[in-house]
Amino acid sequence: MIGIAVVGYGYWGPNLVRNFSEAPDSRVVAVADLSPARLEQASRRFPGITVTRDYRDVLRDASVDAVVIATPVSSHFELSMAALAHGKHVLVEKPIASSTSEATRLIDEAAWRRLVLMVDHTFVFNPAVRKIRELVTSGEIGDLYYYDSVRINLGLFQHDVNVLWDLAVHDLSIMDYVLDDKPVAVSASGLAHVRGGPENIAYLTMFFEPSKSLIGHVHVNWLAPVKVRRTLLGGSRRMIVYDDLEASEKVKVYDRGISLNPKPENVYEMLVGYRAGDMWAPNLPVTEALQTEARHFLSCIESGGTPVTDGAAGLRVVQLLEAASTSMQHRGDVVEIGVEISGERHL
Amino acid sequence: MIGIAVVGYGYWGPNLVRNFSEAPDSRVVAVADLSPARLEQASRRFPGITVTRDYRDVLRDASVDAVVIATPVSSHFELSMAALAHGKHVLVEKPIASSTSEATRLIDEAAWRRLVLMVDHTFVFNPAVRKIRELVTSGEIGDLYYYDSVRINLGLFQHDVNVLWDLAVHDLSIMDYVLDDKPVAVSASGLAHVRGGPENIAYLTMFFEPSKSLIGHVHVNWLAPVKVRRTLLGGSRRMIVYDDLEASEKVKVYDRGISLNPKPENVYEMLVGYRAGDMWAPNLPVTEALQTEARHFLSCIESGGTPVTDGAAGLRVVQLLEAASTSMQHRGDVVEIGVEISGERHL
Amino acid sequence: MIGIAVVGYGYWGPNLVRNFSEAPDSRVVAVADLSPARLEQASRRFPGITVTRDYRDVLRDASVDAVVIATPVSSHFELSMAALAHGKHVLVEKPIASSTSEATRLIDEAAWRRLVLMVDHTFVFNPAVRKIRELVTSGEIGDLYYYDSVRINLGLFQHDVNVLWDLAVHDLSIMDYVLDDKPVAVSASGLAHVRGGPENIAYLTMFFEPSKSLIGHVHVNWLAPVKVRRTLLGGSRRMIVYDDLEASEKVKVYDRGISLNPKPENVYEMLVGYRAGDMWAPNLPVTEALQTEARHFLSCIESGGTPVTDGAAGLRVVQLLEAASTSMQHRGDVVEIGVEISGERHL
Amino acid sequence: MIGIAVVGYGYWGPNLVRNFSEAPDSRVVAVADLSPARLEQASRRFPGITVTRDYRDVLRDASVDAVVIATPVSSHFELSMAALAHGKHVLVEKPIASSTSEATRLIDEAAWRRLVLMVDHTFVFNPAVRKIRELVTSGEIGDLYYYDSVRINLGLFQHDVNVLWDLAVHDLSIMDYVLDDKPVAVSASGLAHVRGGPENIAYLTMFFEPSKSLIGHVHVNWLAPVKVRRTLLGGSRRMIVYDDLEASEKVKVYDRGISLNPKPENVYEMLVGYRAGDMWAPNLPVTEALQTEARHFLSCIESGGTPVTDGAAGLRVVQLLEAASTSMQHRGDVVEIGVEISGERHL
């Protein structure tokens, strides 16, 4: 039985407590949060759990084997580092840290101490995303042409990060998991509509090796009247529409594409024609992503294995976020993803 | 009764013939097209109309007062110029020409000859777009925050222009009509998935004066598995969703936005909160945009008036397309919209 | 070249004229309508066609081989009978006539004169409906459990028939084509919300032989705020959703159903469990139903063949409409479909 | 602090425990269920609660003031009666009992003992339904024309009741709350597709006083490939579409209807014309219906008030379900809602 402490009982914390409570190999022994009101809620809903305003209490608690951190991004590094220093395994909310240098130091610390460091890239454990990866890696989709995602809603403004770090992080983690190729450069544009606040709308373009005819794009927005969670993946053989808000048929695979007309006879004739076939929506398991993820974390602790969403995955995502934020401050100037930094991928 | 000749009887030509046939003040006297098969179709559907493979026949025809040009973009300039030179009024398919210099020469020629030169920016005559302009100019929406449009489908590949010139042109013409402010710079990225072909996917960002907190973005794609025509306009007071594929309720106005929390007490409290009110879908007239447009063209000929979508509007759109194509060839480098060229707006 | 006259140039007439104009083996020689304004429209759109206010002109016209009747239901019998009497083949708008006795007389007259009598059950020529029939007859769906259809909108009130005769007729014609089994009894309920007008909302239940576990139901409504055209077909192996308003994926096939739990251990356990598999949307040809139908009519005239939607099909549908109207006047009392009348099916 | 015991910890039980745990004036002291596995789940999620396989334990427990019953329908009467007999207030899952006679006895028992008897007609506490009632009672909708509901999905087959008692009960409870008029007769048709099982598809028509031009209809189905929860309310002034599966805009109000043409000139002209205005989606509070309901139950206990969904409301719904089941066994024969029984409404 692995003892879990959850630090941060805001929006996501209750889900973490519930899932680690229900996982067969763990029990939640403590919850830490700065807000007495939130701790009161936690006590009411989960009567058996110790609560505290001081996260150091959980670090000192010998019954805590692992710490799950669900606090604002700016505190991820400090809290994770402290937990690792106390010999606790760490599952930290996405993004793993506020900078590549912080992420690198966490990776090193965990490696040195032989502790599990995992980042909560939840979508990697989502049945729809897993099906998409299966379709892509099996060759079903053919050569990849584009990854296009719209992730917008009337959302909470984060106080410490811009909308890329809050929402685009999901797409970057999905792309990191689904695509073999990694972006070599990014360009981003955005605006802050609250004076002095972080950017609340952003467009991020990702460039790949020119030999790959692949482009990535993400639109994120905290100030949209409607909620949209829609991703298109175009391939040479098939195309995918992944709509996370669909109750069923979240993933649709279209047997559509283009065919070449080798000898057009005149200017009206097209070089390229349509190809339209059936559409197919694979049945997806109804497992909760967070439950799968919790069990994966517990299993890595028990077996000493490396999580799918390890520190290196967290770092790759932070690299892109960092580069995108830099680009956004320069009205979309292209920022290359540095070779030496991208070498970190192989940590 | 104004005599009309339609040059080009491809996808759009039959709609033009039908609408000018049904308009009360005009009759279609001739159709020109290079393809005998298309002319055969025109004759079958509209038995009373003269057809010809040589467009010069219609220029020489004294019963033709105005020429409507619906041919590939590369021929717009030459055909429009020839028609003006023969004293014919011109309504030309969007975009008005292949370059700003061509567009400028057409404007000059029409001005000098006192002929009507109009560009077929059809959406400007669409009831939904007219309602949106009304909402924006009345102040109902407040300060504009963003114009975001997705215009994608499994579309015909054009042989002479990239996807921006084929699809983004619609959004640029809508923005030109709806927004008071004009973009001062653009950045575009895209890819061609057919070797040697034009770009079939593109992302276009438009920057405005920094004093305006406004950003524009368009995603166009000929290689998407689903058809999407959705535009979001965010404002400080209200937000609009315009979905052109909705059978009814094409325009939805959301009384949603953000409210500022002046004194957050701690790091968990947000500076910015939601504001969610009713949604409202104004009833729209069911008039066909092309019929409104045809009548506007005829009325300008009769009264000597200036069309809403005159040569200057056509030029402004071509300027942006030209700049965007340049940017796209340089992986998104920002291209400023030159002052002297933008001076053309006031022609 | 078969000469066609269209009688009635209201809502549907222009589509009929256009389709017979474009069909390779026919030409439209005349249009008759009582309204001068409509005839003016016909002349304007189809300049080569003779128009007349007196339908007897077309009966006398030797160049007319077949008459296509698109007038209010109350005139179907008289006009069809007159056309047959003048030796013209007849394609008549649905429903074929106002009563079973009228329908029977038309069938007899056409048989005796060896003329083609066809009823315009358009949906029978719709690619989606043809695909559904293919799925049903191939056994793909298994035993049929239900046919459920909702066909509602804010519609034109017909002055001579109730909403069943206007809208449910479509479903009855689809069922007649798709299902091997025919209803043995019906029950219908409805209301008229305009004093003295026909029923504008109706619910129709169709009963089949008890040995078949099949039930049919149709909801039709002229006074609905939204347009719905959705049909569900449930089967023991698969289920179909047919949404005629979907731009693509009109037909979706769900690999869903129930599985039996032979030995439930306690009252909480269910006898019956879910079975949820993939969903599949077959690609459908984009042919226009009315073009397919026009060609089928012409081909029957040329070959002397029997149309798929012959007089007997028209009669079977009218029988059900008649029975349903009777039931509706008696607050849903079940009306059996008489044996001797249903013998007409084999005419 | 009111002590609550929840009897039955199946699908709905956990929601009841959570809501009464979170309500300010109550605490959940015990959970009873026949299944040890379910009790184990309850203990794991709510560590402080006593669990038992014998519901009589909770009846004997003096700290239990009220019993919340969420068991199969067949046990509602016995369990509720026992709880009342032990002086406990009762909130029982819908439908209140298996028959009108059972319901009447519960009402009498609660009245005699001056205990609160409430039935869990959850939708009555749903913000969307409350808004609809507001629109109807304020006259905004005008005279009511129809209530039409589709409530279908691939659902769990209940072992002790047919699909009317499981799903139509929701609509009957909504109608009971929203409409002033009550049905005077019903007709229902349905089928069982599992041999020996209850009907899994049913159509229910409700008739009202003929002076009211009102009709009600409900389609319920456990064997549908898609989930639908859509209710239409037509009125003389406006129409409502209530789609419970919409994430936002659950209630849409359409300013649509018909206008009379007093003097049609000829047979082509309609007596009745369209009227199409704006659509409006009121903003709805995001409160959870069950939380509102739990607080209402607690408040009735404290104040001695009568619940909105009291025993009489429960009885009226059971009356209709009983009549509908009778009708369904006779292929839709109309069953009048008896006067003497409907007198029970005024209990």
PDB file of N, CA and C in Angstrom, chain D residues 20-82:
ATOM      1  N   PHE D  20     -26.108  14.642   0.281  1.00  0.00           N
ATOM      2  CA  PHE D  20     -26.505  14.865   1.675  1.00  0.00           C
ATOM      3  C   PHE D  20     -25.279  15.100   2.568  1.00  0.00           C
ATOM      4  N   SER D  21     -24.099  14.586   2.158  1.00  0.00           N
ATOM      5  CA  SER D  21     -22.865  14.891   2.899  1.00  0.00           C
ATOM      6  C   SER D  21     -22.510  16.355   2.766  1.00  0.00           C
ATOM      7  N   GLU D  22     -22.741  16.908   1.563  1.00  0.00           N
ATOM      8  CA  GLU D  22     -22.322  18.276   1.302  1.00  0.00           C
ATOM      9  C   GLU D  22     -23.376  19.312   1.711  1.00  0.00           C
ATOM     10  N   ALA D  23     -24.613  18.867   1.911  1.00  0.00           N
ATOM     11  CA  ALA D  23     -25.647  19.816   2.330  1.00  0.00           C
ATOM     12  C   ALA D  23     -25.318  20.289   3.750  1.00  0.00           C
ATOM     13  N   PRO D  24     -25.561  21.571   4.032  1.00  0.00           N
ATOM     14  CA  PRO D  24     -25.109  22.103   5.334  1.00  0.00           C
ATOM     15  C   PRO D  24     -25.871  21.551   6.541  1.00  0.00           C
ATOM     16  N   ASP D  25     -27.130  21.115   6.370  1.00  0.00           N
ATOM     17  CA  ASP D  25     -27.935  20.770   7.535  1.00  0.00           C
ATOM     18  C   ASP D  25     -28.087  19.275   7.792  1.00  0.00           C
ATOM     19  N   SER D  26     -27.297  18.461   7.093  1.00  0.00           N
ATOM     20  CA  SER D  26     -27.485  17.020   7.307  1.00  0.00           C
ATOM     21  C   SER D  26     -26.141  16.315   7.343  1.00  0.00           C
ATOM     22  N   ARG D  27     -26.165  15.129   7.895  1.00  0.00           N
ATOM     23  CA  ARG D  27     -25.004  14.255   7.743  1.00  0.00           C
ATOM     24  C   ARG D  27     -25.515  12.851   7.475  1.00  0.00           C
ATOM     25  N   VAL D  28     -24.788  12.122   6.663  1.00  0.00           N
ATOM     26  CA  VAL D  28     -25.178  10.760   6.316  1.00  0.00           C
ATOM     27  C   VAL D  28     -24.561   9.838   7.362  1.00  0.00           C
ATOM     28  N   VAL D  29     -25.436   9.134   8.094  1.00  0.00           N
ATOM     29  CA  VAL D  29     -24.909   8.283   9.164  1.00  0.00           C
ATOM     30  C   VAL D  29     -24.819   6.817   8.763  1.00  0.00           C
ATOM     31  N   ALA D  30     -25.639   6.411   7.788  1.00  0.00           N
ATOM     32  CA  ALA D  30     -25.605   4.983   7.447  1.00  0.00           C
ATOM     33  C   ALA D  30     -25.983   4.752   5.998  1.00  0.00           C
ATOM     34  N   VAL D  31     -25.443   3.667   5.456  1.00  0.00           N
ATOM     35  CA  VAL D  31     -25.796   3.188   4.120  1.00  0.00           C
ATOM     36  C   VAL D  31     -26.143   1.711   4.233  1.00  0.00           C
ATOM     37  N   ALA D  32     -27.290   1.332   3.667  1.00  0.00           N
ATOM     38  CA  ALA D  32     -27.664  -0.084   3.656  1.00  0.00           C
ATOM     39  C   ALA D  32     -27.740  -0.578   2.214  1.00  0.00           C
ATOM     40  N   ASP D  33     -27.270  -1.770   1.980  1.00  0.00           N
ATOM     41  CA  ASP D  33     -27.360  -2.374   0.651  1.00  0.00           C
ATOM     42  C   ASP D  33     -27.195  -3.879   0.820  1.00  0.00           C
ATOM     43  N   LEU D  34     -27.793  -4.653  -0.091  1.00  0.00           N
ATOM     44  CA  LEU D  34     -27.678  -6.104   0.007  1.00  0.00           C
ATOM     45  C   LEU D  34     -26.303  -6.600  -0.415  1.00  0.00           C
ATOM     46  N   SER D  35     -25.592  -5.795  -1.214  1.00  0.00           N
ATOM     47  CA  SER D  35     -24.350  -6.277  -1.811  1.00  0.00           C
ATOM     48  C   SER D  35     -23.142  -5.847  -0.994  1.00  0.00           C
ATOM     49  N   PRO D  36     -22.363  -6.827  -0.493  1.00  0.00           N
ATOM     50  CA  PRO D  36     -21.141  -6.484   0.245  1.00  0.00           C
ATOM     51  C   PRO D  36     -20.168  -5.669  -0.606  1.00  0.00           C
ATOM     52  N   ALA D  37     -20.101  -5.963  -1.899  1.00  0.00           N
ATOM     53  CA  ALA D  37     -19.163  -5.227  -2.756  1.00  0.00           C
ATOM     54  C   ALA D  37     -19.521  -3.749  -2.795  1.00  0.00           C
ATOM     55  N   ARG D  38     -20.815  -3.473  -2.891  1.00  0.00           N
ATOM     56  CA  ARG D  38     -21.228  -2.070  -2.919  1.00  0.00           C
ATOM     57  C   ARG D  38     -20.950  -1.393  -1.579  1.00  0.00           C
ATOM     58  N   LEU D  39     -21.167  -2.115  -0.519  1.00  0.00           N
ATOM     59  CA  LEU D  39     -20.901  -1.527   0.796  1.00  0.00           C
ATOM     60  C   LEU D  39     -19.409  -1.237   0.955  1.00  0.00           C
ATOM     61  N   GLU D  40     -18.595  -2.125   0.420  1.00  0.00           N
ATOM     62  CA  GLU D  40     -17.143  -1.926   0.450  1.00  0.00           C
ATOM     63  C   GLU D  40     -16.779  -0.624  -0.290  1.00  0.00           C
ATOM     64  N   GLN D  41     -17.409  -0.423  -1.468  1.00  0.00           N
ATOM     65  CA  GLN D  41     -17.186   0.831  -2.210  1.00  0.00           C
ATOM     66  C   GLN D  41     -17.600   2.051  -1.388  1.00  0.00           C
ATOM     67  N   ALA D  42     -18.759   1.940  -0.758  1.00  0.00           N
ATOM     68  CA  ALA D  42     -19.240   3.066   0.040  1.00  0.00           C
ATOM     69  C   ALA D  42     -18.263   3.392   1.161  1.00  0.00           C
ATOM     70  N   SER D  43     -17.765   2.365   1.822  1.00  0.00           N
ATOM     71  CA  SER D  43     -16.822   2.570   2.930  1.00  0.00           C
ATOM     72  C   SER D  43     -15.541   3.226   2.441  1.00  0.00           C
ATOM     73  N   ARG D  44     -15.092   2.772   1.271  1.00  0.00           N
ATOM     74  CA  ARG D  44     -13.849   3.300   0.730  1.00  0.00           C
ATOM     75  C   ARG D  44     -14.014   4.777   0.390  1.00  0.00           C
ATOM     76  N   ARG D  45     -15.122   5.128  -0.208  1.00  0.00           N
ATOM     77  CA  ARG D  45     -15.283   6.514  -0.626  1.00  0.00           C
ATOM     78  C   ARG D  45     -15.715   7.429   0.521  1.00  0.00           C
ATOM     79  N   PHE D  46     -16.494   6.900   1.455  1.00  0.00           N
ATOM     80  CA  PHE D  46     -16.986   7.738   2.566  1.00  0.00           C
ATOM     81  C   PHE D  46     -16.639   7.039   3.873  1.00  0.00           C
ATOM     82  N   PRO D  47     -15.372   7.150   4.310  1.00  0.00           N
ATOM     83  CA  PRO D  47     -14.874   6.340   5.423  1.00  0.00           C
ATOM     84  C   PRO D  47     -15.677   6.478   6.725  1.00  0.00           C
ATOM     85  N   GLY D  48     -16.327   7.600   6.963  1.00  0.00           N
ATOM     86  CA  GLY D  48     -16.952   7.777   8.276  1.00  0.00           C
ATOM     87  C   GLY D  48     -18.339   7.176   8.441  1.00  0.00           C
ATOM     88  N   ILE D  49     -18.874   6.525   7.393  1.00  0.00           N
ATOM     89  CA  ILE D  49     -20.274   6.121   7.415  1.00  0.00           C
ATOM     90  C   ILE D  49     -20.433   4.643   7.803  1.00  0.00           C
ATOM     91  N   THR D  50     -21.424   4.365   8.642  1.00  0.00           N
ATOM     92  CA  THR D  50     -21.750   2.982   8.994  1.00  0.00           C
ATOM     93  C   THR D  50     -22.420   2.301   7.801  1.00  0.00           C
ATOM     94  N   VAL D  51     -22.046   1.070   7.512  1.00  0.00           N
ATOM     95  CA  VAL D  51     -22.704   0.344   6.432  1.00  0.00           C
ATOM     96  C   VAL D  51     -23.303  -0.954   6.975  1.00  0.00           C
ATOM     97  N   THR D  52     -24.389  -1.383   6.308  1.00  0.00           N
ATOM     98  CA  THR D  52     -25.049  -2.594   6.773  1.00  0.00           C
ATOM     99  C   THR D  52     -25.782  -3.273   5.634  1.00  0.00           C
ATOM    100  N   ARG D  53     -25.893  -4.601   5.715  1.00  0.00           N
ATOM    101  CA  ARG D  53     -26.670  -5.321   4.718  1.00  0.00           C
ATOM    102  C   ARG D  53     -28.151  -5.383   5.116  1.00  0.00           C
ATOM    103  N   ASP D  54     -28.444  -5.053   6.357  1.00  0.00           N
ATOM    104  CA  ASP D  54     -29.824  -5.181   6.837  1.00  0.00           C
ATOM    105  C   ASP D  54     -30.438  -3.798   7.044  1.00  0.00           C
ATOM    106  N   TYR D  55     -31.409  -3.447   6.200  1.00  0.00           N
ATOM    107  CA  TYR D  55     -31.957  -2.086   6.289  1.00  0.00           C
ATOM    108  C   TYR D  55     -32.664  -1.856   7.616  1.00  0.00           C
ATOM    109  N   ARG D  56     -33.037  -2.919   8.313  1.00  0.00           N
ATOM    110  CA  ARG D  56     -33.715  -2.728   9.587  1.00  0.00           C
ATOM    111  C   ARG D  56     -32.786  -2.078  10.619  1.00  0.00           C
ATOM    112  N   ASP D  57     -31.461  -2.275  10.408  1.00  0.00           N
ATOM    113  CA  ASP D  57     -30.514  -1.597  11.302  1.00  0.00           C
ATOM    114  C   ASP D  57     -30.704  -0.086  11.269  1.00  0.00           C
ATOM    115  N   VAL D  58     -30.934   0.435  10.096  1.00  0.00           N
ATOM    116  CA  VAL D  58     -31.058   1.902  10.024  1.00  0.00           C
ATOM    117  C   VAL D  58     -32.392   2.361  10.603  1.00  0.00           C
ATOM    118  N   LEU D  59     -33.401   1.494  10.516  1.00  0.00           N
ATOM    119  CA  LEU D  59     -34.694   1.881  11.084  1.00  0.00           C
ATOM    120  C   LEU D  59     -34.609   1.983  12.607  1.00  0.00           C
ATOM    121  N   ARG D  60     -33.804   1.104  13.170  1.00  0.00           N
ATOM    122  CA  ARG D  60     -33.656   1.086  14.632  1.00  0.00           C
ATOM    123  C   ARG D  60     -32.731   2.185  15.145  1.00  0.00           C
ATOM    124  N   ASP D  61     -31.936   2.744  14.229  1.00  0.00           N
ATOM    125  CA  ASP D  61     -30.909   3.707  14.627  1.00  0.00           C
ATOM    126  C   ASP D  61     -31.545   5.061  14.956  1.00  0.00           C
ATOM    127  N   ALA D  62     -31.436   5.464  16.212  1.00  0.00           N
ATOM    128  CA  ALA D  62     -32.095   6.703  16.643  1.00  0.00           C
ATOM    129  C   ALA D  62     -31.457   7.943  16.039  1.00  0.00           C
ATOM    130  N   SER D  63     -30.213   7.816  15.565  1.00  0.00           N
ATOM    131  CA  SER D  63     -29.572   8.994  14.963  1.00  0.00           C
ATOM    132  C   SER D  63     -30.042   9.217  13.520  1.00  0.00           C
ATOM    133  N   VAL D  64     -30.829   8.296  13.011  1.00  0.00           N
ATOM    134  CA  VAL D  64     -31.375   8.444  11.658  1.00  0.00           C
ATOM    135  C   VAL D  64     -32.739   9.121  11.743  1.00  0.00           C
ATOM    136  N   ASP D  65     -32.808  10.338  11.196  1.00  0.00           N
ATOM    137  CA  ASP D  65     -34.082  11.058  11.192  1.00  0.00           C
ATOM    138  C   ASP D  65     -34.867  10.800   9.908  1.00  0.00           C
ATOM    139  N   ALA D  66     -34.135  10.554   8.832  1.00  0.00           N
ATOM    140  CA  ALA D  66     -34.803  10.407   7.544  1.00  0.00           C
ATOM    141  C   ALA D  66     -34.119   9.324   6.735  1.00  0.00           C
ATOM    142  N   VAL D  67     -34.928   8.600   5.968  1.00  0.00           N
ATOM    143  CA  VAL D  67     -34.393   7.519   5.140  1.00  0.00           C
ATOM    144  C   VAL D  67     -34.580   7.896   3.671  1.00  0.00           C
ATOM    145  N   VAL D  68     -33.504   7.722   2.930  1.00  0.00           N
ATOM    146  CA  VAL D  68     -33.538   7.997   1.490  1.00  0.00           C
ATOM    147  C   VAL D  68     -33.441   6.653   0.780  1.00  0.00           C
ATOM    148  N   ILE D  69     -34.462   6.329  -0.018  1.00  0.00           N
ATOM    149  CA  ILE D  69     -34.589   4.976  -0.571  1.00  0.00           C
ATOM    150  C   ILE D  69     -34.281   4.987  -2.065  1.00  0.00           C
ATOM    151  N   ALA D  70     -33.240   4.254  -2.444  1.00  0.00           N
ATOM    152  CA  ALA D  70     -32.811   4.221  -3.846  1.00  0.00           C
ATOM    153  C   ALA D  70     -32.628   2.771  -4.271  1.00  0.00           C
ATOM    154  N   THR D  71     -33.691   2.016  -4.153  1.00  0.00           N
ATOM    155  CA  THR D  71     -33.676   0.585  -4.464  1.00  0.00           C
ATOM    156  C   THR D  71     -34.570   0.326  -5.677  1.00  0.00           C
ATOM    157  N   PRO D  72     -34.603  -0.922  -6.191  1.00  0.00           N
ATOM    158  CA  PRO D  72     -35.530  -1.211  -7.284  1.00  0.00           C
ATOM    159  C   PRO D  72     -36.977  -0.859  -6.916  1.00  0.00           C
ATOM    160  N   VAL D  73     -37.768  -0.530  -7.946  1.00  0.00           N
ATOM    161  CA  VAL D  73     -39.129  -0.022  -7.723  1.00  0.00           C
ATOM    162  C   VAL D  73     -39.979  -0.969  -6.869  1.00  0.00           C
ATOM    163  N   SER D  74     -39.798  -2.265  -7.101  1.00  0.00           N
ATOM    164  CA  SER D  74     -40.680  -3.219  -6.433  1.00  0.00           C
ATOM    165  C   SER D  74     -40.565  -3.163  -4.918  1.00  0.00           C
ATOM    166  N   SER D  75     -39.461  -2.624  -4.410  1.00  0.00           N
ATOM    167  CA  SER D  75     -39.289  -2.555  -2.955  1.00  0.00           C
ATOM    168  C   SER D  75     -39.632  -1.189  -2.370  1.00  0.00           C
ATOM    169  N   HIS D  76     -39.988  -0.224  -3.209  1.00  0.00           N
ATOM    170  CA  HIS D  76     -40.231   1.129  -2.688  1.00  0.00           C
ATOM    171  C   HIS D  76     -41.303   1.163  -1.604  1.00  0.00           C
ATOM    172  N   PHE D  77     -42.413   0.452  -1.875  1.00  0.00           N
ATOM    173  CA  PHE D  77     -43.525   0.517  -0.937  1.00  0.00           C
ATOM    174  C   PHE D  77     -43.148  -0.057   0.419  1.00  0.00           C
ATOM    175  N   GLU D  78     -42.612  -1.251   0.395  1.00  0.00           N
ATOM    176  CA  GLU D  78     -42.310  -1.923   1.655  1.00  0.00           C
ATOM    177  C   GLU D  78     -41.290  -1.139   2.481  1.00  0.00           C
ATOM    178  N   LEU D  79     -40.235  -0.695   1.824  1.00  0.00           N
ATOM    179  CA  LEU D  79     -39.187   0.033   2.543  1.00  0.00           C
ATOM    180  C   LEU D  79     -39.698   1.381   3.062  1.00  0.00           C
ATOM    181  N   SER D  80     -40.465   2.078   2.221  1.00  0.00           N
ATOM    182  CA  SER D  80     -40.981   3.393   2.654  1.00  0.00           C
ATOM    183  C   SER D  80     -41.941   3.223   3.826  1.00  0.00           C
ATOM    184  N   MET D  81     -42.809   2.229   3.710  1.00  0.00           N
ATOM    185  CA  MET D  81     -43.784   1.999   4.764  1.00  0.00           C
ATOM    186  C   MET D  81     -43.088   1.673   6.081  1.00  0.00           C
ATOM    187  N   ALA D  82     -42.072   0.823   6.010  1.00  0.00           N
ATOM    188  CA  ALA D  82     -41.337   0.466   7.221  1.00  0.00           C
ATOM    189  C   ALA D  82     -40.666   1.696   7.829  1.00  0.00           C
TER     190      ALA D  82
END
